[in-house]
Coordinates of C-alpha atoms in Angstrom, one line a residue:
Chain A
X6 CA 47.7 18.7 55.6
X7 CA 48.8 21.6 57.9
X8 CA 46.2 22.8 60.5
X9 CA 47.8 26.1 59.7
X10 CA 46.3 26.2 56.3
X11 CA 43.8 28.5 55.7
X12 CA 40.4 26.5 55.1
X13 CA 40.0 27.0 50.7
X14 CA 37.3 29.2 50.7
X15 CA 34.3 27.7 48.5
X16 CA 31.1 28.5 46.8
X17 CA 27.9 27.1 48.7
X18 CA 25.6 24.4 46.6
X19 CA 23.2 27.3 46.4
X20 CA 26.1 29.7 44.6
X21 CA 26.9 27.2 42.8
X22 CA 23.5 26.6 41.8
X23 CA 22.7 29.8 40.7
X24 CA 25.6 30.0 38.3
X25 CA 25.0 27.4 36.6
X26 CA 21.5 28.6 36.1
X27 CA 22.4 31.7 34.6
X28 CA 25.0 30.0 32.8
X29 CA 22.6 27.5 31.2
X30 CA 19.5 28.5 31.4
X31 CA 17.9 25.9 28.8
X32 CA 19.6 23.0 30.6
X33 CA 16.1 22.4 32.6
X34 CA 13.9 23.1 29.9
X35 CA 12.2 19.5 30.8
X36 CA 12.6 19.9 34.6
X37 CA 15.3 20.1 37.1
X38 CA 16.9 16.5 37.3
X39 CA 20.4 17.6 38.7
X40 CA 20.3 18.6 42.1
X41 CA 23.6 19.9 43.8
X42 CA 22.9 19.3 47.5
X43 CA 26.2 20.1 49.1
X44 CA 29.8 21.4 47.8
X45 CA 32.9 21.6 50.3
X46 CA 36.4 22.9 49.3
X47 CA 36.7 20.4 46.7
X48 CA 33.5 18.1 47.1
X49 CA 30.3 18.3 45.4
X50 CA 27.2 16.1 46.4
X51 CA 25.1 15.8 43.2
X52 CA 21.5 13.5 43.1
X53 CA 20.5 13.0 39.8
X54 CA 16.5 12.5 40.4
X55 CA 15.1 9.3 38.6
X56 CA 12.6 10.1 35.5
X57 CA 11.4 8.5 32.2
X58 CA 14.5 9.7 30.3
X59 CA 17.3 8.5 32.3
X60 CA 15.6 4.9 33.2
X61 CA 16.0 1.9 30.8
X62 CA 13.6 -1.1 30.0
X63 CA 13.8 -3.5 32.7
X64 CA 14.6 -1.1 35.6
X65 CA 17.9 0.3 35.5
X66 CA 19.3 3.7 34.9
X67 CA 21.1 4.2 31.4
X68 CA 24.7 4.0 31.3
X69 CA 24.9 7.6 29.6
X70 CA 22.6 9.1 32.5
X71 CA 25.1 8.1 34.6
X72 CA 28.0 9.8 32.6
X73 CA 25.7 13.0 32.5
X74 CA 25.9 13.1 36.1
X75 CA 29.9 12.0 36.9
X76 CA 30.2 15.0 34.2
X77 CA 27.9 17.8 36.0
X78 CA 29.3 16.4 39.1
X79 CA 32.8 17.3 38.6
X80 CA 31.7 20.8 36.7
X81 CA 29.4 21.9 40.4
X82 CA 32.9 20.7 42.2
X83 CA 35.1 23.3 39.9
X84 CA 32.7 25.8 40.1
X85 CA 32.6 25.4 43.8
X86 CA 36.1 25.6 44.3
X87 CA 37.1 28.6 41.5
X88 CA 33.9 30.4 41.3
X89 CA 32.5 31.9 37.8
X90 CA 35.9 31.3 36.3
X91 CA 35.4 27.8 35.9
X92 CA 31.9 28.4 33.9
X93 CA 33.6 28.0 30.6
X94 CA 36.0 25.1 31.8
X95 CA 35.3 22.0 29.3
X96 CA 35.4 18.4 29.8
X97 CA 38.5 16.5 28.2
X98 CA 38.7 13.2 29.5
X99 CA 35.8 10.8 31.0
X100 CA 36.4 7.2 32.2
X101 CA 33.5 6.0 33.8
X102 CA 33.4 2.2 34.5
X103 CA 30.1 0.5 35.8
X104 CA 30.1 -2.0 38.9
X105 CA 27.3 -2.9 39.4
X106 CA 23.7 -2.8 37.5
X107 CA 21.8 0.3 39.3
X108 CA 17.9 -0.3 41.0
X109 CA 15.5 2.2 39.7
X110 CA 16.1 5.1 42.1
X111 CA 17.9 8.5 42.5
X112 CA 21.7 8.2 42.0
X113 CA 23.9 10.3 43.8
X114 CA 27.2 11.1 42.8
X115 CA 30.2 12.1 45.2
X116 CA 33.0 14.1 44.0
X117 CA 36.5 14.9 45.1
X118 CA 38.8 17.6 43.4
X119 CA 42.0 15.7 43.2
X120 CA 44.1 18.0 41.4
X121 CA 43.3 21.8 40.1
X122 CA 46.0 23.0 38.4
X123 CA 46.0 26.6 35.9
X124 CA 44.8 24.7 33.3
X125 CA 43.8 21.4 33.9
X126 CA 41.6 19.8 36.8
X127 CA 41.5 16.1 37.7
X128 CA 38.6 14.5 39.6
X129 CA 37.3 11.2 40.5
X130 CA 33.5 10.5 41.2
X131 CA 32.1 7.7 43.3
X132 CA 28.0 6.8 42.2
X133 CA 25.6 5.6 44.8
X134 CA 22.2 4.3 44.6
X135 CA 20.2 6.7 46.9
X136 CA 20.4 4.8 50.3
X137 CA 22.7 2.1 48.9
X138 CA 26.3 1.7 50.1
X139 CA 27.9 0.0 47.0
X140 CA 29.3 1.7 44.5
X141 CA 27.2 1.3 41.3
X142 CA 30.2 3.3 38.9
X143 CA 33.3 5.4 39.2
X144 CA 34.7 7.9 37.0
X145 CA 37.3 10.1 36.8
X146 CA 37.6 13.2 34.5
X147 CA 40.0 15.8 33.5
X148 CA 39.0 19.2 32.6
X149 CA 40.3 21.9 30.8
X150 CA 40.0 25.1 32.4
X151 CA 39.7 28.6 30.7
X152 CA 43.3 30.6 30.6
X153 CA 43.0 33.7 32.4
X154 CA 43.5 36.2 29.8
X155 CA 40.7 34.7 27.8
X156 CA 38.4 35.3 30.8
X157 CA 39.1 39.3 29.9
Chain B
X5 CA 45.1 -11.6 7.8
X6 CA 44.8 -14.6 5.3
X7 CA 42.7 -14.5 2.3
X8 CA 41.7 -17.9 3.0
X9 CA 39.9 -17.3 5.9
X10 CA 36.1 -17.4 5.1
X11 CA 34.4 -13.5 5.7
X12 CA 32.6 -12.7 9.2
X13 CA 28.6 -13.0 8.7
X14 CA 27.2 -10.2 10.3
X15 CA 23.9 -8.4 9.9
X16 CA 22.9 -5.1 7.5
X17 CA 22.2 -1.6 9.1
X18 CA 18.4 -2.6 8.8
X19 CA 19.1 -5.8 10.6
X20 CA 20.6 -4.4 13.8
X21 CA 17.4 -1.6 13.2
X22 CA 14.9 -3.7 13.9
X23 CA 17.0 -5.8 16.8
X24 CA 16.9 -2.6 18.6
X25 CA 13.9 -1.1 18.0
X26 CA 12.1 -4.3 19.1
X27 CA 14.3 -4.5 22.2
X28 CA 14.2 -0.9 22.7
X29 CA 10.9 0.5 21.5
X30 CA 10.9 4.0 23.8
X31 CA 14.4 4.6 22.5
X32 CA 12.8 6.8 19.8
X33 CA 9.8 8.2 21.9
X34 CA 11.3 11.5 20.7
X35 CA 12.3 11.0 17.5
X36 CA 15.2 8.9 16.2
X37 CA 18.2 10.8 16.8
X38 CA 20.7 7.7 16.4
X39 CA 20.9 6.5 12.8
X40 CA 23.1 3.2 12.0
X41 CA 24.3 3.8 8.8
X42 CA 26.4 0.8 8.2
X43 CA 27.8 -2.3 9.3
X44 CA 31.0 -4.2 8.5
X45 CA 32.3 -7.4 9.8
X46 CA 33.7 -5.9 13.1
X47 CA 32.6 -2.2 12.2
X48 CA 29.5 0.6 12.5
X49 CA 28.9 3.9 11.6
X50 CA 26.1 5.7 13.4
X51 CA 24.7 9.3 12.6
X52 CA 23.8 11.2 15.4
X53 CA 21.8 13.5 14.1
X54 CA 21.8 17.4 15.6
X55 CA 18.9 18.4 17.7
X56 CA 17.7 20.8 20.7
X57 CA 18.5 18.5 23.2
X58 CA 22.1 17.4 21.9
X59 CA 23.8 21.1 21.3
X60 CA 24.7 23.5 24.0
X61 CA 24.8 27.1 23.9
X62 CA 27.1 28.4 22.1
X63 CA 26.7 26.3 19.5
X64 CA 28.8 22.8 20.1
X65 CA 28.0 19.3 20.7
X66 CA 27.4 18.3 24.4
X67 CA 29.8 15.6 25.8
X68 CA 27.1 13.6 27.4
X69 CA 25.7 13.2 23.9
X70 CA 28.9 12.6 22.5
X71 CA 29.2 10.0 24.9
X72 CA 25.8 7.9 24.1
X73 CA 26.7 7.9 20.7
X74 CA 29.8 6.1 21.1
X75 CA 28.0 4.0 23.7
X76 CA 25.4 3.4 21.5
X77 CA 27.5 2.7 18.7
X78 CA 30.0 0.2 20.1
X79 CA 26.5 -2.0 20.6
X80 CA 25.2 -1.4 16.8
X81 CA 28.3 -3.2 16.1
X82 CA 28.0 -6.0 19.0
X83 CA 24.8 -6.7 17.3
X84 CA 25.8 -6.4 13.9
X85 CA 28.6 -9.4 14.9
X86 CA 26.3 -11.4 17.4
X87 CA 23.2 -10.5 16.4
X88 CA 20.2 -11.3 19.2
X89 CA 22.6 -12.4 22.0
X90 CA 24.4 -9.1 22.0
X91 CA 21.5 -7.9 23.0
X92 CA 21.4 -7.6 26.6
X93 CA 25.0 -6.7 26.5
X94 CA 26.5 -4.2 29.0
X95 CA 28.8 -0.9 28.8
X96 CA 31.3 -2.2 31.5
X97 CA 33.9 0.9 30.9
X98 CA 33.6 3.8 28.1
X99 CA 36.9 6.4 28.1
X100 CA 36.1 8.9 26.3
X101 CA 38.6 11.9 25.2
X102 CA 37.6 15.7 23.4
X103 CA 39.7 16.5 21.0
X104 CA 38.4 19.4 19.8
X105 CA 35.0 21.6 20.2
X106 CA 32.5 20.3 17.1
X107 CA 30.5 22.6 15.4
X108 CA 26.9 22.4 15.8
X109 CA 26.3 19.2 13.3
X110 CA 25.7 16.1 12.9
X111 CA 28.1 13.5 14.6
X112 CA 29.4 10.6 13.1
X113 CA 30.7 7.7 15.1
X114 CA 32.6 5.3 13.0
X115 CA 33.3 2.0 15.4
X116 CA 35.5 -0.6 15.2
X117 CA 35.4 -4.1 17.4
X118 CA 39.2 -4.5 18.2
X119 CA 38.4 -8.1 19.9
X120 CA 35.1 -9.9 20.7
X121 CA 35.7 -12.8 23.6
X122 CA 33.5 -15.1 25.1
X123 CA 32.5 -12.7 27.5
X124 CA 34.0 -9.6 27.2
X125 CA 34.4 -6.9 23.9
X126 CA 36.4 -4.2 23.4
X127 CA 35.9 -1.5 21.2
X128 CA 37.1 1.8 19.5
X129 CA 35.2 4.5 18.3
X130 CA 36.4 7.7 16.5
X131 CA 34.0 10.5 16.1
X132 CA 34.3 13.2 13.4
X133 CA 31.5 15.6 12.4
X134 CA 29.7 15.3 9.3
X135 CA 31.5 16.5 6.6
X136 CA 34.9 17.2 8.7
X137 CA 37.9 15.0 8.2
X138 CA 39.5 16.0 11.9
X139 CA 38.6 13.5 14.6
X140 CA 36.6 15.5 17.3
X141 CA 36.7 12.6 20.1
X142 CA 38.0 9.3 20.6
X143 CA 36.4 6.7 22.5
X144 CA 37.4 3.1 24.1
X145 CA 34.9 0.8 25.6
X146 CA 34.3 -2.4 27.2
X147 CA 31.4 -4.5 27.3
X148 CA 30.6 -7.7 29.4
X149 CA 28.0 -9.8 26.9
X150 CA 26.0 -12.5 28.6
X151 CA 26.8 -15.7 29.2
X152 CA 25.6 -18.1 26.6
X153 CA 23.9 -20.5 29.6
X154 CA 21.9 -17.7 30.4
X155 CA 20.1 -16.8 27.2
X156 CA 18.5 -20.5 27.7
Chain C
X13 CA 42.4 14.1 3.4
X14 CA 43.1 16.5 0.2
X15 CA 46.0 15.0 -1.9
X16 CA 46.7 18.8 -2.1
X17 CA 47.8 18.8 1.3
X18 CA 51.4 18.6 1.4
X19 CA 52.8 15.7 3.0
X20 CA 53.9 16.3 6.9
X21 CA 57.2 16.6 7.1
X22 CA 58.6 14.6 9.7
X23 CA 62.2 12.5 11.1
X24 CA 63.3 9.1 10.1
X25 CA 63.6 6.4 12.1
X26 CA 67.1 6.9 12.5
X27 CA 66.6 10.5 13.4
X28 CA 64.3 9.6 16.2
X29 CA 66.6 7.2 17.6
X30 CA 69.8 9.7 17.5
X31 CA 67.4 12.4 19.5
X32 CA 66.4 10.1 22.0
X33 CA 69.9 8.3 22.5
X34 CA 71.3 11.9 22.7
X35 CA 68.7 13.0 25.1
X36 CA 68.6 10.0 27.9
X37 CA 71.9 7.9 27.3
X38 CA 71.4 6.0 30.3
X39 CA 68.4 4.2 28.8
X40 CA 70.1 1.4 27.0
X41 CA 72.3 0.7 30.0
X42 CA 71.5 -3.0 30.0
X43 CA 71.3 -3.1 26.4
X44 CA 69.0 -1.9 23.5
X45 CA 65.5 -3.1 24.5
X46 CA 63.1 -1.0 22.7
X47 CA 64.0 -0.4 18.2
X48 CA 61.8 2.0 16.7
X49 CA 61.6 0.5 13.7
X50 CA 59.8 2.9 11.4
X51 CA 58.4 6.3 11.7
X52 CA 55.5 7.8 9.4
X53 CA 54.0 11.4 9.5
X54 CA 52.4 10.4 12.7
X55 CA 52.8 6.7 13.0
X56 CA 55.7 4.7 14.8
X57 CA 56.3 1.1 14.8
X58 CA 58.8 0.1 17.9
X59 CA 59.9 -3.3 18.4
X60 CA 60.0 -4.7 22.1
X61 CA 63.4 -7.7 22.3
X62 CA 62.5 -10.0 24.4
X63 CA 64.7 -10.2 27.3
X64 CA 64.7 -11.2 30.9
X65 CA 63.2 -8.7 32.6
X66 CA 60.3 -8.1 30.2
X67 CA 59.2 -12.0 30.4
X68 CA 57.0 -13.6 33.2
X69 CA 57.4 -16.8 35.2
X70 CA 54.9 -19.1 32.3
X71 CA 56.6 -17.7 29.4
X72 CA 54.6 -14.6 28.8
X73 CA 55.5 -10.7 28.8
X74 CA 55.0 -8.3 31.7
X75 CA 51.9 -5.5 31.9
X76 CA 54.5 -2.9 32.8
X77 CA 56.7 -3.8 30.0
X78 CA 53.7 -3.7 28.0
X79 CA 52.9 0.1 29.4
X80 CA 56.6 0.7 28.8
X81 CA 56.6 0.1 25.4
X82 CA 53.4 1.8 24.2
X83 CA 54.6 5.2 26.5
X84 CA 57.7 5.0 24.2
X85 CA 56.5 4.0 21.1
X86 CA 54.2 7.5 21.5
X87 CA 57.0 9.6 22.4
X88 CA 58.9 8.0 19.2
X89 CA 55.6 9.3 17.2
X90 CA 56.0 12.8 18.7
X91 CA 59.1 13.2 18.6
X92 CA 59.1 12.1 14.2
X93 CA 56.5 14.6 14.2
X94 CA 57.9 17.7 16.2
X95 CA 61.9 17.3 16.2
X96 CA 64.0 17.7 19.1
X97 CA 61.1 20.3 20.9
X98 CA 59.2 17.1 21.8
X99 CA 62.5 16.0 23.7
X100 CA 60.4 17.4 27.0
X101 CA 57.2 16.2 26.4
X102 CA 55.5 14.1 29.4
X103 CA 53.0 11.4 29.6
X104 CA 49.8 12.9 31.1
X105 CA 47.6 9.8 30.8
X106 CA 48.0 6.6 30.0
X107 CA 45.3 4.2 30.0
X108 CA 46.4 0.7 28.6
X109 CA 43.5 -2.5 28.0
X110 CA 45.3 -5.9 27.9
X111 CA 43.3 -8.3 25.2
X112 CA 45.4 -11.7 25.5
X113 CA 48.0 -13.4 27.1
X114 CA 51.1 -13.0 24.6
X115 CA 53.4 -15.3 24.0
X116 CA 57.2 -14.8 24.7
X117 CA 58.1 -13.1 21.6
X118 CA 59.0 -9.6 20.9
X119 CA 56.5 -7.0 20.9
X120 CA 55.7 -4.5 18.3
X121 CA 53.7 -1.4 19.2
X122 CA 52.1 0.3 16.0
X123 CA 51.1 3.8 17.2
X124 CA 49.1 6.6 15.4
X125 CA 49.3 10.1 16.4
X126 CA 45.5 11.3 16.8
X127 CA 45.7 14.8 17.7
X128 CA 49.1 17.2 18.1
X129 CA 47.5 20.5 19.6
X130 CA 50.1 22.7 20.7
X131 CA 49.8 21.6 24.5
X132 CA 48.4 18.0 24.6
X133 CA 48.8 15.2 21.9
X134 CA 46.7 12.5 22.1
X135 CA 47.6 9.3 20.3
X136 CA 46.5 5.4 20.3
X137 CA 48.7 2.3 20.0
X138 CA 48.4 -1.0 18.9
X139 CA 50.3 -4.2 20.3
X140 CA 50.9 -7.6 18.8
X141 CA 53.7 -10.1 18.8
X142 CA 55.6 -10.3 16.7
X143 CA 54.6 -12.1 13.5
X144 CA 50.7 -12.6 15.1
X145 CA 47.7 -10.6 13.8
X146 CA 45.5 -9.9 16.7
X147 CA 46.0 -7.5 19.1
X148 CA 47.0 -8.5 22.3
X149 CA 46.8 -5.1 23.8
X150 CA 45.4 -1.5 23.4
X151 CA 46.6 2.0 24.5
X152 CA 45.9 5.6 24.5
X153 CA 48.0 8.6 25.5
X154 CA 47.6 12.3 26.3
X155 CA 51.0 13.7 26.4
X156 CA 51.6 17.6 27.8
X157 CA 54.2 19.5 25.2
X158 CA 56.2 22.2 26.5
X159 CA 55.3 25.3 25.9
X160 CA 56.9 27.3 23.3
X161 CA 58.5 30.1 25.2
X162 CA 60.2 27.4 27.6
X163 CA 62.4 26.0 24.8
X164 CA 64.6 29.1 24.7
Chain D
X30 CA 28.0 -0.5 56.6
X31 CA 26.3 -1.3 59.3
X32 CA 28.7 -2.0 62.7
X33 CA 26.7 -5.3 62.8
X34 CA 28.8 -6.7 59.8
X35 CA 31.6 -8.9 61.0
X36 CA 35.1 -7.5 59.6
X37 CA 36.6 -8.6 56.5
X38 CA 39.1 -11.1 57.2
X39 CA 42.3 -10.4 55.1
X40 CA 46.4 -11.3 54.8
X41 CA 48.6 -9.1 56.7
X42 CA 51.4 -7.5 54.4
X43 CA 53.6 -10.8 55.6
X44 CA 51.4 -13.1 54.6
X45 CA 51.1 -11.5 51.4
X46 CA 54.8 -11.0 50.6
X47 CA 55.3 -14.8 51.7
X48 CA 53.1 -15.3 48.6
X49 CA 53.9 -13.3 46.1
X50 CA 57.6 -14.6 47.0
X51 CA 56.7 -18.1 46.9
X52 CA 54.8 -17.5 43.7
X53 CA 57.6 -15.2 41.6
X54 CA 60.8 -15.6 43.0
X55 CA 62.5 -14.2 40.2
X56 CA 61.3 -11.0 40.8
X57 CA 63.4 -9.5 43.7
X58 CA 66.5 -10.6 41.3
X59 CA 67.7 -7.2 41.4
X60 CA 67.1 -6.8 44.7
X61 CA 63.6 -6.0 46.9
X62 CA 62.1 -2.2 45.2
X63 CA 58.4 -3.0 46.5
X64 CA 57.7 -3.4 49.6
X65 CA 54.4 -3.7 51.1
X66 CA 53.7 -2.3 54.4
X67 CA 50.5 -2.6 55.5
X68 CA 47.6 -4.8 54.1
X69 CA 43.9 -3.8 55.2
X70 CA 40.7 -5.5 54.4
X71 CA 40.3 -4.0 51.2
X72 CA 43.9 -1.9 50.9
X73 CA 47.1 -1.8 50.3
X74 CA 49.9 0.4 50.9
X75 CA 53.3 -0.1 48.8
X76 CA 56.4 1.5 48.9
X77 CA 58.9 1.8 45.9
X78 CA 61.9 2.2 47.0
X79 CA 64.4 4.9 45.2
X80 CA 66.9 3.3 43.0
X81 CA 69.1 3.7 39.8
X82 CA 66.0 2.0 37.5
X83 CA 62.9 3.7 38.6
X84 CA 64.9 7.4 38.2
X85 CA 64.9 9.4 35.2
X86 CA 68.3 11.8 34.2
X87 CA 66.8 15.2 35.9
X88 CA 65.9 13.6 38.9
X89 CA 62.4 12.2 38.7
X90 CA 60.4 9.0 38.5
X91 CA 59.8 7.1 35.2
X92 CA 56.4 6.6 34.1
X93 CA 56.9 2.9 33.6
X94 CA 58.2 2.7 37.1
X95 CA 54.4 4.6 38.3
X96 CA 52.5 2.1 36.5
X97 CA 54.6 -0.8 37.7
X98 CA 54.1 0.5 41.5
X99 CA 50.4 1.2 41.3
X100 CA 50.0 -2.3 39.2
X101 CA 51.6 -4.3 41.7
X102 CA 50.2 -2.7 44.7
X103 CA 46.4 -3.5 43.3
X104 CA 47.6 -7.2 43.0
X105 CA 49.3 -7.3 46.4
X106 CA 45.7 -5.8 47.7
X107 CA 43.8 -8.9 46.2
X108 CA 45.8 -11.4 47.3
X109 CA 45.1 -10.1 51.0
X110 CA 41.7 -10.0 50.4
X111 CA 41.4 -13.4 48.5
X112 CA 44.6 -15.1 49.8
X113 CA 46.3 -17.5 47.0
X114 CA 43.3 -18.1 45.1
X115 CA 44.0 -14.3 43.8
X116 CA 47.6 -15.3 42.8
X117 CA 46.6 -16.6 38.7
X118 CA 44.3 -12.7 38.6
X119 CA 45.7 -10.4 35.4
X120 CA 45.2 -6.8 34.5
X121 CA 42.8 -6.4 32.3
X122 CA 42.9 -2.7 32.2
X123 CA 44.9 0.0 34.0
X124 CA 44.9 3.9 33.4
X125 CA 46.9 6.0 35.0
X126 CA 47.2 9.7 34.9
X127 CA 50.2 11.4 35.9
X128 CA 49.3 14.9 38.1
X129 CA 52.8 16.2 39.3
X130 CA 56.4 15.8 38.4
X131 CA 57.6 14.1 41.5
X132 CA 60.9 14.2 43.2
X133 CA 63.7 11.6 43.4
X134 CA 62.2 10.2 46.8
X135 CA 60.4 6.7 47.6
X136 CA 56.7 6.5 45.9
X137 CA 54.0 5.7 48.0
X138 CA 51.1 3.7 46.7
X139 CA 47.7 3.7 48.6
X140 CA 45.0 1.3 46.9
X141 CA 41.6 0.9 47.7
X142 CA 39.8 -2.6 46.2
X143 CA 36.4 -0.4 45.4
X144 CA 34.9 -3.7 44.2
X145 CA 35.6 -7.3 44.1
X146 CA 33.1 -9.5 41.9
X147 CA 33.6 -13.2 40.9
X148 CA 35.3 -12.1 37.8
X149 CA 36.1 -9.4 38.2
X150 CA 37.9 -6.4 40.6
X151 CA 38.0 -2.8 40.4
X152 CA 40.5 -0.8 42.5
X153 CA 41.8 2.5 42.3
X154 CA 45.2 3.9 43.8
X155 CA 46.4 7.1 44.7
X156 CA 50.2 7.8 44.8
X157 CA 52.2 10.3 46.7
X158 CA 56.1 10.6 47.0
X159 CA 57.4 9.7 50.7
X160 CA 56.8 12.2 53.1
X161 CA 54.3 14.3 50.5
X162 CA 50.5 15.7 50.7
X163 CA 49.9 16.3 47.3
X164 CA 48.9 13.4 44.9
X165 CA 51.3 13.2 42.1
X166 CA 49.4 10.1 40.1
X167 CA 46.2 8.4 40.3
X168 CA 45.3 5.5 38.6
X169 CA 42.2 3.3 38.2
X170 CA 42.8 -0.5 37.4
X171 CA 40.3 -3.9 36.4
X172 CA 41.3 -7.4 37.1
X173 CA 40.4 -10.7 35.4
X174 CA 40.2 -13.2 38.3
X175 CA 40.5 -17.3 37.9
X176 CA 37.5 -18.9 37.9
X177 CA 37.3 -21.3 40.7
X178 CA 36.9 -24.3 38.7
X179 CA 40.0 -23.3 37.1
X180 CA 41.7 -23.5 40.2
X181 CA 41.5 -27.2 40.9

């Protein structure tokens, strides 16, 4: 890209953070398990913290944890990149494929903003154990995002 | 296909129950959301039955939870075909599309096995919600089943 | 679905074909590949010939030609469904599962039409060869419609 | 990784267009489209070449002719990283999501092997037209691989 650009000015995780709270306030009715720790112009860093609900018999974390987390991933990344706006974008597409069975721990999930359109948003999600460096799942998403006149 | 050719066994709703509850015993530590309400020869259809932690505010169906219950019901109907050795069976890839924003009710996943290899199956799952005659998501998914050596 | 419901209109197959033929002549260039062979309210069938270019080294058919033929066989769908308006309509997504090696026959792709929205229509196809009864491959498409106000 | 690990031996992009040539002759007959220009230890970057089959009337790039490119340049990326033994692999599954209409120029693919398993390999590519910043499709794709006994 141009060095002329203009850097694409972005929420911080905290922002980010706090609209979602206000958003969906019920979502940690049974503790915070999402954590955003860092969004960048079209990045979000996401650690999904390990707990009884999201680990399966045997030691592993559950396939639809996983999705939870590709999806909330790419939602922080939006709302990092286009602000309250993107609060009432909705998920359209998820393909999530799993590499590799996951050790009990924290997973963290790396997004990239591949393509924000006016109404749709494509991203792609890479899922790390916490201090692993193989990929235990990737995903990409589309979004639908809110038109502007129904924002009014 | 030929009328000659002798019907699939496969086991009841009740059997594939009690597969997964033995296997999976904490799957219901809050109540059993997930209800398989039949089983064909390459089919299932699983209630997913509305709760606090499966709606969202504004009254709709979260995609997350949309997601488990096509996960979950693509392996109701492993088992139904296999029986045991599905068992430790693993999502490998779920795609999953929203069609349209469900009202807050029940979900219905009706599943059908398009092909069941040695080692891999692949799936499709439509979703409606109860009562409602429009599909609300669609759903493909692979899963790698174990090798027969290694249930010995 | 209510038998009160009148039925969807919708084009023949010939109609389909005199749309398409009109629209992109240069398509059967090196002859007439792809036949759509029937057309439903929101079903195709579209035969593949085989040919040169759609076989591989070993006597079986090609992936690409495979992706060719279940993008077209969807636009065929859309286009029985939605008359010439659909002429502009683009693949968004495409996400194809091969099942089995096919033999070097033709191809038939049976699509249904899913969900026509009046942006994005999602659809799933079906491929065998011709005269066999299990799938050798699976598709499903999100296509983006134009909008209304561009056709004039 | 750790700078301790030794590098990944692989095929430069000769090497692996010696093979694919020796392997499918037949498949320049029309004359060279892809060409593969540089081969890394787990990528691959392919060029398709403009030409009179890959163009649609209103001067863009058929969707066939995107799948085809990103296809091919997830095989070309195996065979550098597993040399001939890679040369029997098949898609198994390949989704591909189209993000921009792109102009009548050269397609560039960049893939990225993300994993490569005894059975199995996941790889993802991005493309871009020649000369261009902005993705205009992005695809994911799984491979079967030969067994190694079936090799001998």
């Amino acid at each position: 890209m141009s060095t002329d650009t203009p850097p694409l000015k972005h929420l911080s995780a905290q922002g980010v953070t706090e609209l979602i709270d206000d958003a969906f306030p019920q979502i940690h009715a049974s503790g915070r398990v999402m954590e955003i720790e860092h969004i960048g112009p079209d990045t979000a860093r996401v650690r999904m913290r390990l707990n009884d609900r999201n680990t399966r018999h045997g030691g592993t974390i559950s396939g639809p944890a996983m999705f939870t987390l590709a999806d909330f991933s790419i939602y922080a990344a939006l709302i990092g990149r286009l602000g309250a706006p993107a609060i009432p974008a909705v998920t359209s597409n998820l393909n999530i494929t799993f590499l590799m069975r996951p050790p009990p721990r924290d997973v963290i999930a790396e997004t990239r903003l591949v393509r924000v359109g006016r109404r749709l948003a494509y991203a792609e999600v890479a899922l790390y154990s916490d201090g692993g460096s193989e990929m235990i799942a990737h995903a990409t998403g589309t979004y639908a995002l809110a038109k502007p006149a129904e924002k009014q």
